[in-house]
Amino acid sequence: QVQLVESGGGLVQDGGSLRLSCVASRPTFRFYNMGWFRQAPGKEREFVAAISWRGDSTYYTDSVNGRFTISRDNAKNTVYLQQNNLKPEDTAVYFCAATSRTYQSGTYYYSRDTYDYWGQGTQVTVSS
């Protein structure tokens, strides 16, 4: 069992930056592919970014591509989401997710069903 704890959210102004962190409880995290999802009020949880366990492949939803960067430090059992040029539309609870499943198809990283473990979420609020 892997526990995930997000941190780094907060209140920022339009155009500001945050770096979210996700710390895993077990060193087996090293071999897990990881994703970030977000959920805004009244909306379904949606894919934001993902990274392979080696850190050599990354994936982004179109709305954050070029502004957000996902990375990981396996020695620290931590995944990061650097958020630059934040916009009010980015306001949401951000969730870290992990999967021990191997790659299956082109939808693998984008689907909520891929992920075995989820964090509690961290709130990001961007004021205009």
PDB file of C-alpha atoms in Angstrom:
ATOM      1  CA  GLN A   1       0.000   0.000   0.000  1.00  0.00           C
ATOM      2  CA  VAL A   2       1.280   3.433  -0.993  1.00  0.00           C
ATOM      3  CA  GLN A   3       0.146   6.643   0.663  1.00  0.00           C
ATOM      4  CA  LEU A   4       0.496   9.909  -1.246  1.00  0.00           C
ATOM      5  CA  VAL A   5       0.529  13.350   0.353  1.00  0.00           C
ATOM      6  CA  GLU A   6       0.331  16.538  -1.720  1.00  0.00           C
ATOM      7  CA  SER A   7       1.505  19.950  -0.617  1.00  0.00           C
ATOM      8  CA  GLY A   8       2.426  23.317  -2.071  1.00  0.00           C
ATOM      9  CA  GLY A   9      -0.986  24.632  -3.010  1.00  0.00           C
ATOM     10  CA  GLY A  10      -2.151  28.072  -2.015  1.00  0.00           C
ATOM     11  CA  LEU A  11      -3.521  31.404  -3.146  1.00  0.00           C
ATOM     12  CA  VAL A  12      -1.656  33.206  -5.927  1.00  0.00           C
ATOM     13  CA  GLN A  13      -2.361  36.055  -8.296  1.00  0.00           C
ATOM     14  CA  ASP A  14      -2.946  35.757 -12.015  1.00  0.00           C
ATOM     15  CA  GLY A  15       0.412  35.019 -13.669  1.00  0.00           C
ATOM     16  CA  GLY A  16       1.999  33.688 -10.507  1.00  0.00           C
ATOM     17  CA  SER A  17       3.722  30.363  -9.893  1.00  0.00           C
ATOM     18  CA  LEU A  18       3.496  27.425  -7.524  1.00  0.00           C
ATOM     19  CA  ARG A  19       5.331  24.140  -7.166  1.00  0.00           C
ATOM     20  CA  LEU A  20       3.211  21.256  -5.960  1.00  0.00           C
ATOM     21  CA  SER A  21       4.844  18.257  -4.301  1.00  0.00           C
ATOM     22  CA  CYS A  22       3.655  14.694  -3.823  1.00  0.00           C
ATOM     23  CA  VAL A  23       5.503  12.487  -1.349  1.00  0.00           C
ATOM     24  CA  ALA A  24       5.015   8.713  -1.378  1.00  0.00           C
ATOM     25  CA  SER A  25       5.236   6.560   1.731  1.00  0.00           C
ATOM     26  CA  ARG A  26       7.053   3.595   0.180  1.00  0.00           C
ATOM     27  CA  PRO A  27      10.277   3.283  -1.813  1.00  0.00           C
ATOM     28  CA  THR A  28       8.431   1.073  -4.318  1.00  0.00           C
ATOM     29  CA  PHE A  29       7.201   4.428  -5.631  1.00  0.00           C
ATOM     30  CA  ARG A  30      10.437   4.392  -7.606  1.00  0.00           C
ATOM     31  CA  PHE A  31       8.847   2.022 -10.135  1.00  0.00           C
ATOM     32  CA  TYR A  32       5.399   3.636 -10.314  1.00  0.00           C
ATOM     33  CA  ASN A  33       4.190   5.819 -13.146  1.00  0.00           C
ATOM     34  CA  MET A  34       2.682   9.008 -11.744  1.00  0.00           C
ATOM     35  CA  GLY A  35       0.005  11.503 -12.671  1.00  0.00           C
ATOM     36  CA  TRP A  36      -1.555  14.764 -11.583  1.00  0.00           C
ATOM     37  CA  PHE A  37      -5.288  15.382 -11.886  1.00  0.00           C
ATOM     38  CA  ARG A  38      -7.425  18.329 -10.850  1.00  0.00           C
ATOM     39  CA  GLN A  39     -11.039  18.925  -9.945  1.00  0.00           C
ATOM     40  CA  ALA A  40     -12.704  22.322 -10.096  1.00  0.00           C
ATOM     41  CA  PRO A  41     -16.031  23.076  -8.392  1.00  0.00           C
ATOM     42  CA  GLY A  42     -18.899  21.444 -10.245  1.00  0.00           C
ATOM     43  CA  LYS A  43     -16.608  19.573 -12.637  1.00  0.00           C
ATOM     44  CA  GLU A  44     -15.265  16.048 -12.973  1.00  0.00           C
ATOM     45  CA  ARG A  45     -11.707  15.187 -12.084  1.00  0.00           C
ATOM     46  CA  GLU A  46      -9.551  15.743 -15.159  1.00  0.00           C
ATOM     47  CA  PHE A  47      -6.078  14.759 -16.275  1.00  0.00           C
ATOM     48  CA  VAL A  48      -3.326  17.368 -15.979  1.00  0.00           C
ATOM     49  CA  ALA A  49       0.079  15.702 -16.380  1.00  0.00           C
ATOM     50  CA  ALA A  50       1.885  12.372 -16.064  1.00  0.00           C
ATOM     51  CA  ILE A  51       5.428  11.028 -15.938  1.00  0.00           C
ATOM     52  CA  SER A  52       6.926   7.581 -16.481  1.00  0.00           C
ATOM     53  CA  TRP A  53       8.758   5.888 -13.644  1.00  0.00           C
ATOM     54  CA  ARG A  54      12.149   6.558 -15.234  1.00  0.00           C
ATOM     55  CA  GLY A  55      11.181  10.190 -15.737  1.00  0.00           C
ATOM     56  CA  ASP A  56      12.031  10.019 -19.425  1.00  0.00           C
ATOM     57  CA  SER A  57       8.486  10.545 -20.759  1.00  0.00           C
ATOM     58  CA  THR A  58       5.982  13.245 -19.829  1.00  0.00           C
ATOM     59  CA  TYR A  59       2.399  13.989 -20.872  1.00  0.00           C
ATOM     60  CA  TYR A  60       0.206  17.083 -20.529  1.00  0.00           C
ATOM     61  CA  THR A  61      -3.308  18.180 -21.212  1.00  0.00           C
ATOM     62  CA  ASP A  62      -3.491  20.921 -23.846  1.00  0.00           C
ATOM     63  CA  SER A  63      -4.660  23.632 -21.467  1.00  0.00           C
ATOM     64  CA  VAL A  64      -1.489  23.455 -19.331  1.00  0.00           C
ATOM     65  CA  ASN A  65       1.065  22.476 -21.965  1.00  0.00           C
ATOM     66  CA  GLY A  66       3.910  24.986 -21.954  1.00  0.00           C
ATOM     67  CA  ARG A  67       2.990  26.354 -18.522  1.00  0.00           C
ATOM     68  CA  PHE A  68       3.215  23.308 -16.243  1.00  0.00           C
ATOM     69  CA  THR A  69       6.142  20.916 -15.859  1.00  0.00           C
ATOM     70  CA  ILE A  70       5.995  17.528 -14.162  1.00  0.00           C
ATOM     71  CA  SER A  71       9.176  16.025 -12.730  1.00  0.00           C
ATOM     72  CA  ARG A  72      10.244  13.462 -10.158  1.00  0.00           C
ATOM     73  CA  ASP A  73      13.042  12.727  -7.738  1.00  0.00           C
ATOM     74  CA  ASN A  74      12.930   9.030  -6.931  1.00  0.00           C
ATOM     75  CA  ALA A  75      15.626   9.354  -4.274  1.00  0.00           C
ATOM     76  CA  LYS A  76      13.171  11.562  -2.353  1.00  0.00           C
ATOM     77  CA  ASN A  77      10.041   9.556  -3.240  1.00  0.00           C
ATOM     78  CA  THR A  78       8.630  12.795  -4.622  1.00  0.00           C
ATOM     79  CA  VAL A  79       6.851  14.024  -7.751  1.00  0.00           C
ATOM     80  CA  TYR A  80       6.542  17.722  -8.532  1.00  0.00           C
ATOM     81  CA  LEU A  81       4.248  19.866 -10.624  1.00  0.00           C
ATOM     82  CA  GLN A  82       5.762  23.236 -11.420  1.00  0.00           C
ATOM     83  CA  GLN A  83       2.972  25.643 -12.313  1.00  0.00           C
ATOM     84  CA  ASN A  84       3.968  28.834 -14.114  1.00  0.00           C
ATOM     85  CA  ASN A  85       1.803  31.630 -15.499  1.00  0.00           C
ATOM     86  CA  LEU A  86      -1.163  30.454 -13.480  1.00  0.00           C
ATOM     87  CA  LYS A  87      -4.599  31.550 -14.620  1.00  0.00           C
ATOM     88  CA  PRO A  88      -7.922  31.730 -12.748  1.00  0.00           C
ATOM     89  CA  GLU A  89      -9.073  28.755 -14.839  1.00  0.00           C
ATOM     90  CA  ASP A  90      -6.413  26.652 -13.093  1.00  0.00           C
ATOM     91  CA  THR A  91      -8.217  27.001  -9.768  1.00  0.00           C
ATOM     92  CA  ALA A  92      -8.948  23.487  -8.513  1.00  0.00           C
ATOM     93  CA  VAL A  93      -8.003  20.805  -6.047  1.00  0.00           C
ATOM     94  CA  TYR A  94      -4.948  19.027  -7.437  1.00  0.00           C
ATOM     95  CA  PHE A  95      -4.527  15.303  -6.807  1.00  0.00           C
ATOM     96  CA  CYS A  96      -1.426  13.165  -7.111  1.00  0.00           C
ATOM     97  CA  ALA A  97      -1.914   9.608  -8.366  1.00  0.00           C
ATOM     98  CA  ALA A  98       0.293   6.526  -8.731  1.00  0.00           C
ATOM     99  CA  THR A  99      -0.006   3.292 -10.677  1.00  0.00           C
ATOM    100  CA  SER A 100       1.926   0.038 -10.563  1.00  0.00           C
ATOM    101  CA  ARG A 101       0.280  -1.125 -13.795  1.00  0.00           C
ATOM    102  CA  THR A 102       2.475  -1.425 -16.865  1.00  0.00           C
ATOM    103  CA  TYR A 103       1.713   0.540 -20.014  1.00  0.00           C
ATOM    104  CA  GLN A 104      -1.354  -0.873 -21.798  1.00  0.00           C
ATOM    105  CA  SER A 105      -2.490   1.533 -24.520  1.00  0.00           C
ATOM    106  CA  GLY A 106      -2.389   5.112 -25.735  1.00  0.00           C
ATOM    107  CA  THR A 107      -4.967   6.148 -23.126  1.00  0.00           C
ATOM    108  CA  TYR A 108      -2.947   4.683 -20.247  1.00  0.00           C
ATOM    109  CA  TYR A 109      -1.587   7.876 -18.698  1.00  0.00           C
ATOM    110  CA  TYR A 110      -4.761   9.891 -19.251  1.00  0.00           C
ATOM    111  CA  SER A 111      -7.346   7.636 -17.616  1.00  0.00           C
ATOM    112  CA  ARG A 112      -8.328   7.831 -13.952  1.00  0.00           C
ATOM    113  CA  ASP A 113      -8.843   4.051 -14.021  1.00  0.00           C
ATOM    114  CA  THR A 114      -5.133   3.502 -14.608  1.00  0.00           C
ATOM    115  CA  TYR A 115      -4.135   4.728 -11.171  1.00  0.00           C
ATOM    116  CA  ASP A 116      -4.118   2.596  -8.026  1.00  0.00           C
ATOM    117  CA  TYR A 117      -3.391   5.221  -5.385  1.00  0.00           C
ATOM    118  CA  TRP A 118      -4.538   8.804  -4.825  1.00  0.00           C
ATOM    119  CA  GLY A 119      -3.552  11.602  -2.503  1.00  0.00           C
ATOM    120  CA  GLN A 120      -5.949  13.781  -0.543  1.00  0.00           C
ATOM    121  CA  GLY A 121      -5.497  16.810  -2.780  1.00  0.00           C
ATOM    122  CA  THR A 122      -4.098  20.305  -2.385  1.00  0.00           C
ATOM    123  CA  GLN A 123      -6.043  23.467  -3.195  1.00  0.00           C
ATOM    124  CA  VAL A 124      -4.749  25.902  -5.804  1.00  0.00           C
ATOM    125  CA  THR A 125      -6.598  29.205  -6.052  1.00  0.00           C
ATOM    126  CA  VAL A 126      -5.656  31.832  -8.643  1.00  0.00           C
ATOM    127  CA  SER A 127      -7.123  35.306  -8.274  1.00  0.00           C
ATOM    128  CA  SER A 128      -7.696  37.595 -11.239  1.00  0.00           C
TER     129      SER A 128
END
